[in-house]
Tab-separated table of C-alpha atoms and ligand atoms in Angstrom:
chain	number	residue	atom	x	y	z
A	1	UNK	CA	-22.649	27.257	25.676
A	2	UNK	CA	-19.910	28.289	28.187
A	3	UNK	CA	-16.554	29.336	26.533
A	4	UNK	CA	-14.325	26.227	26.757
A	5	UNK	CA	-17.472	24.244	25.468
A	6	UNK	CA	-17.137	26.643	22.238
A	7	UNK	CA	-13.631	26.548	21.874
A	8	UNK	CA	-13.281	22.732	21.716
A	9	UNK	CA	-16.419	22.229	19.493
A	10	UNK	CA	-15.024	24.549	17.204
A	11	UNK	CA	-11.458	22.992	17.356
A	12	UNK	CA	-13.397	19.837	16.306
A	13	UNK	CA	-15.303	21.021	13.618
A	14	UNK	CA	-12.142	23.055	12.628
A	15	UNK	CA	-9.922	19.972	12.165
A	16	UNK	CA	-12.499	17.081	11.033
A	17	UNK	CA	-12.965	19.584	8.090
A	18	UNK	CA	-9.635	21.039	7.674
A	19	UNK	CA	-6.815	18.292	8.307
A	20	UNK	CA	-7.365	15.068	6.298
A	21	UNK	CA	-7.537	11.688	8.444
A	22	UNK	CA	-3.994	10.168	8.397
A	23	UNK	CA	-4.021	7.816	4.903
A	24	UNK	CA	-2.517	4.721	5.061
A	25	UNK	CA	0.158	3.021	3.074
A	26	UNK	CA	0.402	4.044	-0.341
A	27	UNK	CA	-1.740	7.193	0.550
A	28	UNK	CA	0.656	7.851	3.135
A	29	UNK	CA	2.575	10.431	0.778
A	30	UNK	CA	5.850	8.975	2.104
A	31	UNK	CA	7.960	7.215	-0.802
A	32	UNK	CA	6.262	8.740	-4.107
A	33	UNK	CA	9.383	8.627	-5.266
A	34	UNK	CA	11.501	4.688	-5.180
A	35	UNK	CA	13.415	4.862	-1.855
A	36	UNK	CA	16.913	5.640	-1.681
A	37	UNK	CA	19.547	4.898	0.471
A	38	UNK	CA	22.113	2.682	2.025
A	39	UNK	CA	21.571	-1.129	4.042
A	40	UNK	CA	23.640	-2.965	6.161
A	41	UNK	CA	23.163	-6.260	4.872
A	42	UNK	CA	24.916	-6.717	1.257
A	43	UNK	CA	27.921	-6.578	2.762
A	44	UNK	CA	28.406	-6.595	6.348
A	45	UNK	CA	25.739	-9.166	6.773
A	46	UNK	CA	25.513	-9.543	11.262
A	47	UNK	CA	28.869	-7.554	11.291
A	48	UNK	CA	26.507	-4.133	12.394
A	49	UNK	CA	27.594	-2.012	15.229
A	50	UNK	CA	27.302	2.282	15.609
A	51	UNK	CA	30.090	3.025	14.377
A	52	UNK	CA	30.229	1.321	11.073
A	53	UNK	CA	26.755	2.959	10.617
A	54	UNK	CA	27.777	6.056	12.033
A	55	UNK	CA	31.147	6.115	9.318
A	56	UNK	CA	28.753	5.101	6.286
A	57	UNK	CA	26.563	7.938	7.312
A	58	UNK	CA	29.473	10.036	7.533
A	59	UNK	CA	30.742	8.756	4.206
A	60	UNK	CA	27.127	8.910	2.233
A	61	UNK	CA	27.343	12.478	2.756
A	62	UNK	CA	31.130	13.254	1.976
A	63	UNK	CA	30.946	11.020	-0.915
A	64	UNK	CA	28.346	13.321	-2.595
A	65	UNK	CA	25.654	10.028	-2.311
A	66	UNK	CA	23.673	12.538	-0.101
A	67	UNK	CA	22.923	15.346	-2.530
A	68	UNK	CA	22.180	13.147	-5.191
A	69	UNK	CA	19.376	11.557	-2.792
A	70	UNK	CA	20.547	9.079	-0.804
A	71	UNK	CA	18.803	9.380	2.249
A	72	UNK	CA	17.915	6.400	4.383
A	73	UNK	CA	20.456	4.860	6.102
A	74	UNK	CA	19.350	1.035	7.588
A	75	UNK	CA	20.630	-1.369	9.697
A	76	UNK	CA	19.403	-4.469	8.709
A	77	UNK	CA	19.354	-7.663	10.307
A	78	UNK	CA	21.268	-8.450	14.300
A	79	UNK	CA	21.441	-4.970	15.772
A	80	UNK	CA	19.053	-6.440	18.248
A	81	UNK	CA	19.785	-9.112	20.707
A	82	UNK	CA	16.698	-10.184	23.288
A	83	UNK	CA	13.954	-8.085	24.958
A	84	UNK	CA	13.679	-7.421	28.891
A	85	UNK	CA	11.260	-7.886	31.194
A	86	UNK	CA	9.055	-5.335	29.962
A	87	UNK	CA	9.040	-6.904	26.426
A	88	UNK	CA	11.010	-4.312	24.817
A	89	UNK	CA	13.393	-4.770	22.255
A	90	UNK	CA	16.798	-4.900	23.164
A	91	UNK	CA	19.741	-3.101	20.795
A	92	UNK	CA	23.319	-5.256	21.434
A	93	UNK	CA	24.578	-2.997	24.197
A	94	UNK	CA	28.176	-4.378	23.160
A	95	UNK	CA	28.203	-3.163	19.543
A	96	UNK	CA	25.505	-0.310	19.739
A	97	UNK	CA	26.669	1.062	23.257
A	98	UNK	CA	25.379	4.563	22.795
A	99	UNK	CA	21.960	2.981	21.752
A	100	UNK	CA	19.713	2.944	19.014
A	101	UNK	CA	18.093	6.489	19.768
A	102	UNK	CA	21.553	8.426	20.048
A	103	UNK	CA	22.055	6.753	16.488
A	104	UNK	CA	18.959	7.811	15.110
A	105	UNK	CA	19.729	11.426	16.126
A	106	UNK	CA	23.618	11.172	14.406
A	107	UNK	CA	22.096	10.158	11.432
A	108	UNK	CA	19.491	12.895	11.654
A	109	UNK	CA	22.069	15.492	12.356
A	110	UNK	CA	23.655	14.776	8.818
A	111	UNK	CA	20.351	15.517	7.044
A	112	UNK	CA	19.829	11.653	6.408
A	113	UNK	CA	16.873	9.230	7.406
A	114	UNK	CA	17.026	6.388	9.654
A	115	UNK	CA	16.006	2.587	8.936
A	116	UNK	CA	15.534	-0.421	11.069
A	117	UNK	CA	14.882	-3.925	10.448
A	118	UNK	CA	12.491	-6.801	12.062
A	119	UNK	CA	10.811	-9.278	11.389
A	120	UNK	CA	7.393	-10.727	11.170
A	121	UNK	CA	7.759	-14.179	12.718
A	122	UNK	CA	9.343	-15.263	16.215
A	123	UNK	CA	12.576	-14.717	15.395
A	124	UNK	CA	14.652	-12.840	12.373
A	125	UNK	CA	16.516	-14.908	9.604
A	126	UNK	CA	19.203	-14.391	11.587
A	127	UNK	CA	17.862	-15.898	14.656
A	128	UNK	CA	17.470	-12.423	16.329
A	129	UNK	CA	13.713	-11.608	18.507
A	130	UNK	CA	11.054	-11.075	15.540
A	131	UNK	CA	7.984	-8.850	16.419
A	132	UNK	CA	5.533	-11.922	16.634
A	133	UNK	CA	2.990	-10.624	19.227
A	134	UNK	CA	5.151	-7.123	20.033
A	135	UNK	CA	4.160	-5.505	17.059
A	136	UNK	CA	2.562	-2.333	18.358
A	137	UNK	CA	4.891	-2.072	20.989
A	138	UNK	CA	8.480	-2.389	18.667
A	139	UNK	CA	6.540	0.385	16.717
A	140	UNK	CA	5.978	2.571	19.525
A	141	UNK	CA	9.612	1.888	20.354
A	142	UNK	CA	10.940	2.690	17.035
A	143	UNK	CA	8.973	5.971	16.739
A	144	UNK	CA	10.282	6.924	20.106
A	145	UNK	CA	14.091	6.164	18.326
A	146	UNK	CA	13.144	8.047	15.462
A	147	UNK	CA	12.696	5.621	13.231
A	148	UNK	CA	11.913	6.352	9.338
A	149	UNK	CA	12.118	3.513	7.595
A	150	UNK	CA	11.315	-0.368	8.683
A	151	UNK	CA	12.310	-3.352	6.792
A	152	UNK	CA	9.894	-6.055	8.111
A	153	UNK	CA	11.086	-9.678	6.679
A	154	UNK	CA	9.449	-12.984	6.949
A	155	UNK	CA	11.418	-15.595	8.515
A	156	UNK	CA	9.894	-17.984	11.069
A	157	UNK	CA	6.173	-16.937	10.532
A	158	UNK	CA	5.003	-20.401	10.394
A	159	UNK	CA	1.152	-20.699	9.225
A	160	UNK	CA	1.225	-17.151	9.189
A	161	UNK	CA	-1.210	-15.003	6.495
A	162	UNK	CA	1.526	-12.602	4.704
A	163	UNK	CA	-1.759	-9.834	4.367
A	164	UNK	CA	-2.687	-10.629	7.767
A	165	UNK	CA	0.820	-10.195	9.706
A	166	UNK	CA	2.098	-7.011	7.358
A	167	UNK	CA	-1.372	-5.416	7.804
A	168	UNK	CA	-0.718	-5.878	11.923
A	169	UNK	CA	2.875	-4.236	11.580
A	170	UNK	CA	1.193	-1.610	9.111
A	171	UNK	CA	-1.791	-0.510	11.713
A	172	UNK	CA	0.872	-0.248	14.676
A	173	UNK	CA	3.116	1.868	12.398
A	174	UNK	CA	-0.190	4.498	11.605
A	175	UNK	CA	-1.106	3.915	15.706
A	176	UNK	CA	2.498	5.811	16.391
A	177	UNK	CA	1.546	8.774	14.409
A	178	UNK	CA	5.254	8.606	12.998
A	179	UNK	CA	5.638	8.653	9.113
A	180	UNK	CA	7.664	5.545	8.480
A	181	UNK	CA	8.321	4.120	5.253
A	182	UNK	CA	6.817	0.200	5.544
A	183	UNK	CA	9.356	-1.699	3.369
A	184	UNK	CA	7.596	-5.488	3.154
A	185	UNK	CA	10.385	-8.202	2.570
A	186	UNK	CA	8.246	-11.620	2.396
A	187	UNK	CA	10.139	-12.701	-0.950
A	188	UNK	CA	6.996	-11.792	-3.451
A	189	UNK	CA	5.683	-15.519	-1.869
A	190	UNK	CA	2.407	-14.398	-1.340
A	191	UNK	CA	2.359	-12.124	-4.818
A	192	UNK	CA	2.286	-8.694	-2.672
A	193	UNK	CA	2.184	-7.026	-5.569
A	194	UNK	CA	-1.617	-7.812	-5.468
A	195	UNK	CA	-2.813	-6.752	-2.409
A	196	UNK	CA	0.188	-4.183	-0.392
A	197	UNK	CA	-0.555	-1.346	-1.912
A	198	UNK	CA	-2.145	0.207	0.381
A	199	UNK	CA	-0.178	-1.612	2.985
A	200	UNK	CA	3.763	-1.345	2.368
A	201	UNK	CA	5.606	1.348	0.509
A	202	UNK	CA	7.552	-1.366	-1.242
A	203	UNK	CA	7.585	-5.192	-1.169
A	204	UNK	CA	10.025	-7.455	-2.154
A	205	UNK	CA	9.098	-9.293	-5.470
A	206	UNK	CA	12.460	-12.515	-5.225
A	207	UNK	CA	14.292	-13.981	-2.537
A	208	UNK	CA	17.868	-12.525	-2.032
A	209	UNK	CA	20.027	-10.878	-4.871
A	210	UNK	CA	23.886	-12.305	-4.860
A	211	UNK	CA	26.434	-10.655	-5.943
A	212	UNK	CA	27.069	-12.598	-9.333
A	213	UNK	CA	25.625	-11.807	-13.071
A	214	UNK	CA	23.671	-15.468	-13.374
A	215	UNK	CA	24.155	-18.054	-10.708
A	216	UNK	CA	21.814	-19.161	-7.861
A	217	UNK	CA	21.371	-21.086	-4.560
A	218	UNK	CA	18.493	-22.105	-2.944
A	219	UNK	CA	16.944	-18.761	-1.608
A	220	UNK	CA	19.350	-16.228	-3.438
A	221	UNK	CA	19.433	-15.452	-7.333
A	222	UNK	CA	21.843	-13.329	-9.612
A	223	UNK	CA	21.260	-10.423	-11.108
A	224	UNK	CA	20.160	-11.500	-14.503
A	225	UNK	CA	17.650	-13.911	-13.129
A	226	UNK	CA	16.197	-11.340	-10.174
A	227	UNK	CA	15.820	-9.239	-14.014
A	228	UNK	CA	14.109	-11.632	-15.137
A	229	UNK	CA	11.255	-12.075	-12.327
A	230	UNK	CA	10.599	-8.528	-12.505
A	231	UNK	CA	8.794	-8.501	-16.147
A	232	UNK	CA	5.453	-8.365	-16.219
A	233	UNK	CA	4.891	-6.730	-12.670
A	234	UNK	CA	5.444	-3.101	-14.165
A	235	UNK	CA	1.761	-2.193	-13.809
A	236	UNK	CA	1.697	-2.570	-9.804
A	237	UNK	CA	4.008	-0.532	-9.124
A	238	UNK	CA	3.514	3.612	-8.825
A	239	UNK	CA	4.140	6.832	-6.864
A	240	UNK	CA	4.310	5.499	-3.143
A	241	UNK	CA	4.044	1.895	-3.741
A	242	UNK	CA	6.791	0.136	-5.657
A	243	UNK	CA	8.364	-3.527	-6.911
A	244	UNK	CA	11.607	-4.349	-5.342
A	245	UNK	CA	13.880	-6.629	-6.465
A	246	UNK	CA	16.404	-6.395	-3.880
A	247	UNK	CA	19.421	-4.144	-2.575
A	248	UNK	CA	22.294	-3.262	-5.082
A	249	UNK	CA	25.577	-5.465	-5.030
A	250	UNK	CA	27.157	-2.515	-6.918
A	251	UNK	CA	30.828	-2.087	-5.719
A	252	UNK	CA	30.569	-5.631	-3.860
A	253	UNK	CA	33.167	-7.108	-6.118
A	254	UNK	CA	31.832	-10.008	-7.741
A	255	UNK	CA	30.414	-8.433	-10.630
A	256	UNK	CA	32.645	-6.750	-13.296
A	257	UNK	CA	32.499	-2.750	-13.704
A	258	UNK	CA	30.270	-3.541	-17.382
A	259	UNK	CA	27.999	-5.430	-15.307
A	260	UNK	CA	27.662	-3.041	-12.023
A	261	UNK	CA	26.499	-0.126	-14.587
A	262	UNK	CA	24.091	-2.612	-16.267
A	263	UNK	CA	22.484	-3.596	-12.907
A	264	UNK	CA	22.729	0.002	-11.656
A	265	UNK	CA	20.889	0.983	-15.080
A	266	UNK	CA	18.352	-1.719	-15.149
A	267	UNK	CA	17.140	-0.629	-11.437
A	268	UNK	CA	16.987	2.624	-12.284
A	269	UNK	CA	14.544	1.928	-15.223
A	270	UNK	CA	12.605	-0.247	-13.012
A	271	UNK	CA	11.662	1.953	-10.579
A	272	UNK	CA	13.379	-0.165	-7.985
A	273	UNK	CA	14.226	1.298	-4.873
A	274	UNK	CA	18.139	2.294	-4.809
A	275	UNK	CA	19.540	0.634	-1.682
A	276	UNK	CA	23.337	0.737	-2.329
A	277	UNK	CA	24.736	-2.141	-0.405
A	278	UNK	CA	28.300	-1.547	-0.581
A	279	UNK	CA	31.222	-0.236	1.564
A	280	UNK	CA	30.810	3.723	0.549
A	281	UNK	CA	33.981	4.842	2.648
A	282	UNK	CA	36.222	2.583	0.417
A	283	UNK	CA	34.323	2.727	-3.249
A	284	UNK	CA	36.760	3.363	-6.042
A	285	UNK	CA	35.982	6.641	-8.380
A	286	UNK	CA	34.388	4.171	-11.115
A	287	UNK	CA	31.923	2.630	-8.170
A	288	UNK	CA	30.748	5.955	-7.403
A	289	UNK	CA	30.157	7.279	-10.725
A	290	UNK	CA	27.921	4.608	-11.367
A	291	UNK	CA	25.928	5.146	-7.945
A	292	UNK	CA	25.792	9.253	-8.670
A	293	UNK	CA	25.170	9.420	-12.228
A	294	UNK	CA	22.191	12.238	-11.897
A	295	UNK	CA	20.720	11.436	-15.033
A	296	UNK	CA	20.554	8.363	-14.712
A	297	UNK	CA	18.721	8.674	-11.033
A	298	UNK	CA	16.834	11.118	-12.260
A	299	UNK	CA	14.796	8.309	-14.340
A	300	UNK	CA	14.722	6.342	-11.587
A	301	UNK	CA	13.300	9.386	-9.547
A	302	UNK	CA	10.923	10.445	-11.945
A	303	UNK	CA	7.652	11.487	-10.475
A	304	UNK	CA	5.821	10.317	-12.901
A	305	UNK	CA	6.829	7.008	-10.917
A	306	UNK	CA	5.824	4.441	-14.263
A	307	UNK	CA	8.222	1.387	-13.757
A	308	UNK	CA	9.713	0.823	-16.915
A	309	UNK	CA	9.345	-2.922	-19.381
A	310	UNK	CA	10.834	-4.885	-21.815
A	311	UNK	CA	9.668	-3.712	-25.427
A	312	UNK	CA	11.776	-6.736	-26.970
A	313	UNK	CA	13.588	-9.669	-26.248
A	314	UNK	CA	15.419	-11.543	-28.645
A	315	UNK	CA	18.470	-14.523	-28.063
A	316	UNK	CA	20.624	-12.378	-26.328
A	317	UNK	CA	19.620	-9.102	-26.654
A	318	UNK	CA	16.601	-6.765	-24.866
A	319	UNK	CA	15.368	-3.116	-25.398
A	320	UNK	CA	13.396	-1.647	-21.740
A	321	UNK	CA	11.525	1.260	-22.206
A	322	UNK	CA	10.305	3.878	-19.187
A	323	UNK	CA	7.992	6.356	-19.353
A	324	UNK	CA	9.162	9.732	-18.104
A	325	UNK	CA	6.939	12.513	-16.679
A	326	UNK	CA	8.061	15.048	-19.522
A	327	UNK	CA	6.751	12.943	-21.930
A	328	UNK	CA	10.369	11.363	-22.735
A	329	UNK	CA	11.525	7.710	-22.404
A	330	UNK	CA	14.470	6.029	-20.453
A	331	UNK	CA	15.667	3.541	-23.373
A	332	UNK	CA	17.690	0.683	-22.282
A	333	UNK	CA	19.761	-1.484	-25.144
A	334	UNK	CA	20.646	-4.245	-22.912
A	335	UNK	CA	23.587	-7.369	-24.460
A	336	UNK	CA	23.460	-10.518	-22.250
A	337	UNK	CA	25.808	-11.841	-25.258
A	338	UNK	CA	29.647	-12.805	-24.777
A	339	UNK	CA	30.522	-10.399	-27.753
A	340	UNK	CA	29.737	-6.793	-28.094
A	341	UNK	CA	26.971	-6.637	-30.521
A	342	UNK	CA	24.703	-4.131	-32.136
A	343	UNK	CA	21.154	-3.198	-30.677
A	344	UNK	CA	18.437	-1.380	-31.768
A	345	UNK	CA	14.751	-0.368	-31.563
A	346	UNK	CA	11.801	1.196	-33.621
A	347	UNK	CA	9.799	4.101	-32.431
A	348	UNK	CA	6.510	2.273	-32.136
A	349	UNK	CA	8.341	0.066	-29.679
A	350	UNK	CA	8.721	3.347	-26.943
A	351	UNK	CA	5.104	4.476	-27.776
A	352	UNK	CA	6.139	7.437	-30.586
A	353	UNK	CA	4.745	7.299	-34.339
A	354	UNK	CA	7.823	6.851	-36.636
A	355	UNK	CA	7.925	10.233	-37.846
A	356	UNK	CA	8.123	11.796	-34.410
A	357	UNK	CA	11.643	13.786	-34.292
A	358	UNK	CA	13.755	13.261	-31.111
A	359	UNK	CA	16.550	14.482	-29.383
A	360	UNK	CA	18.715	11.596	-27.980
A	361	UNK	CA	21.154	11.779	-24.865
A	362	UNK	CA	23.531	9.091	-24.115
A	363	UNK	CA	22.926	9.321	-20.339
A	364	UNK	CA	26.092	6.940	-19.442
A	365	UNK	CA	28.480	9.017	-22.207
A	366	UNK	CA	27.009	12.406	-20.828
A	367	UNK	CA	26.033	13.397	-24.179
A	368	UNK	CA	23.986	14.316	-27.124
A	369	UNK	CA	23.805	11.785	-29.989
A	370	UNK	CA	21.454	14.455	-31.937
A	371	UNK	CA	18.072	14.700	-33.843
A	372	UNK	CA	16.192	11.806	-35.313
A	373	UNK	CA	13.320	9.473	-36.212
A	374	UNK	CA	11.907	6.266	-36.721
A	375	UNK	CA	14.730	4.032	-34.712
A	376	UNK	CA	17.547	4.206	-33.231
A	377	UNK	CA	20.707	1.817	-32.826
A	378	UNK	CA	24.067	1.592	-30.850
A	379	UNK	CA	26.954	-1.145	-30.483
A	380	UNK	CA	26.823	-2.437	-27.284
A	381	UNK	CA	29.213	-4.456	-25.263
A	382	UNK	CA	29.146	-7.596	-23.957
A	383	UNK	CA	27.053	-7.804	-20.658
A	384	UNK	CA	26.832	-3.901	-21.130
A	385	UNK	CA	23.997	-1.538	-21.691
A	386	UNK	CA	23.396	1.294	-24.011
A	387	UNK	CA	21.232	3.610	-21.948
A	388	UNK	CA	19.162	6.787	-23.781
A	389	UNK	CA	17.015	9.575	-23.113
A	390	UNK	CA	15.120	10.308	-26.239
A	391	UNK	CA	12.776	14.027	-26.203
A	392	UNK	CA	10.739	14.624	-28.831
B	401	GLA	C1	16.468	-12.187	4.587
B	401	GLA	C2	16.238	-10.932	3.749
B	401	GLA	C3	17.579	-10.244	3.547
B	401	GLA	C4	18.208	-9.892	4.878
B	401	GLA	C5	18.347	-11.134	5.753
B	401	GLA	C6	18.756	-10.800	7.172
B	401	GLA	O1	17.211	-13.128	3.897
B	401	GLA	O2	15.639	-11.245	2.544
B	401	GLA	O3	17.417	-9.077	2.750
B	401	GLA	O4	17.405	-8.937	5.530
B	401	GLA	O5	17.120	-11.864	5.814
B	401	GLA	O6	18.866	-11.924	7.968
């Protein structure tokens, strides 16, 4: 065998043995952690152009959001206006001048990740070009952007199979060779929890959060009842693969402060992904503290990556429980009552005999309550949450 003839056999032998095919979805060893970041859509809706993203970039990182992991930054819905002749998607030249690549590379220069949005249909819910039929080429484009992140909703699919279309847009992702976190957004209509796994990162599991504690419209819910539709789907989610119940209204004013650190709290011990949604240049001191509290991201960002439950219900008052890698558990003592009230839980309910001895850390307070066993109980105000660490 001549030289060259030995060289590339051996390169193939070398890397069918030595580098592992490229994995799919949930193998894809992108997201093993819930997602963190910042979208568009909360509350500038259509109102997107490059410099609002380019000021909350600036803003996630000045604000601290950055270092506590905060990392994708995502323009949802109507940065894209028509495709040319080519087929190609088309960024509004008005309100993105410097285009969509020039973006990407901003964002990328302030150590953050970069998101887009489409959609699987003909058009976007906003009435923007959908991917329909130009799914491997939009991915081609995006990876050519550099794109890290896509949002891919489901308005205007018609007839369309949910598995069928997200597996299309999931194929042409792996066909650019660009890690890109596959966020699915069909509503949970088609139950994606039981067959995306290996095809999205994360999947929407409700139609649209509001910005309210308990109200609803047709396609948007509250955040007690998006709560609500999220028990009993703790077992599908895990390390690269997770439930989400929609961005965070934190900070978008229609909520009180109580009720921003309960939903803040009760995401966290979901293992939801933690999309603020939120104007970061103008949040007030008490807005950020909620969105930076380290401990309490840190049991959101547990690798362990076990999406936490309820342990007990009763009228008005719940305990939720998370596993934590170290063995630990997130405890949540959450009051939907209109009176502060007291709340508390056994031992067995987390999982530890009753004569186990624990440490336990008010994570919201910043401190240690001290050593005990069998239960534990805290007032609790109304619409508020208690939340606790306990270490044995
Ligand atoms: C749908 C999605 C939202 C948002 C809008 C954009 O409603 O569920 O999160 O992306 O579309 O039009």
């Amino acid at each position: 065998m001549n030289r060259p003839r030995f060289f590339l056999l051996f390169t193939i032998v070398f890397l069918s043995v030595f580098v592992p095919a490229r994995a799919r979805g949930a193998d894809d060893n992108l997201a093993l952690t819930p997602p963190m970041g910042w979208n568009s859509w909360n509350k500038f809706g259509c109102d997107v152009s490059e410099t609002l993203i380019q000021s909350m970039a600036d803003a996630i990182v000045s604000s601290g959001m950055r270092d506590v992991g905060y990392q994708y930054v995502v323009i949802d819905d109507c940065w894209q206006v028509s495709r040319d002749t080519q087929g190609n998607i088309v960024a509004d030249p008005k309100r993105f001048p410097s285009g969509i690549k020039a973006l990407a590379a901003y964002i990328h220069a302030k150590g953050l990740k970069f998101g887009i949005y489409s959609d699987a249909g003909t058009e976007t819910c906003a009435g923007r070009p959908g991917s329909r039929g130009h799914e491997y080429q939009d991915a081609a484009q995006y990876a050519s952007w550099g794109v890290d992140y896509l949002k891919y909703d489901w308005c205007k699919t018609g007839t369309e199979n949910a598995q069928a279309a997200y597996t299309t847009m999931r194929n042409a992702l792996d066909a650019t060779g660009r890690p890109i976190v596959f966020s699915m957004c069909e509503w949970g209509t088609s139950k994606p929890w039981l067959w995306a796994k290996n095809v999205g990162n994360l999947w929407r599991t409700t139609g649209d959060i509001t910005d309210c504690w308990d109200c609803q419209t047709e396609y948007s819910y509250g955040f007690t009842r998006i709560l609500d539709m999220q028990d009993g789907l703790e077992s599908y989610a895990g390390p690269g693969h997770w439930n989400d119940p929609d961005m965070l209204e934190v900070g978008n004013k229609g909520m009180s402060l109580t009720e921003y650190r309960t939903h803040f709290t009760l995401w966290s011990v979901l293992a939801a992904p933690l999309i603020a949604g939120n104007d970061i240049r103008s949040m007030p001191p008490e807005i950020k503290e909620i969105l930076t509290n380290p401990e309490v991201i840190a049991v959101n960002q547990d690798p362990l990556g076990k999406q936490g439950r309820r342990v007990r219900k009763d009228a008005t008052t719940e305990v939720w429980s998370k596993q934590m890698k170290d063995g630990s558990r997130a405890v949540v003592l959450f009051n939907r009552g209109s009176a502060a009230g007291d709340i508390s839980f056994k031992w067995e309910e987390i999982g530890y005999p009753g004569h186990l001895q624990a440490t336990v850390r008010d994570l919201w307070a910043k401190k240690e309550i001290g050593k005990t066993s069998g239960e534990f109980s805290a007032t609790v105000p109304s619409h508020g949450v208690v939340m606790v660490r306990v270490m044995p």
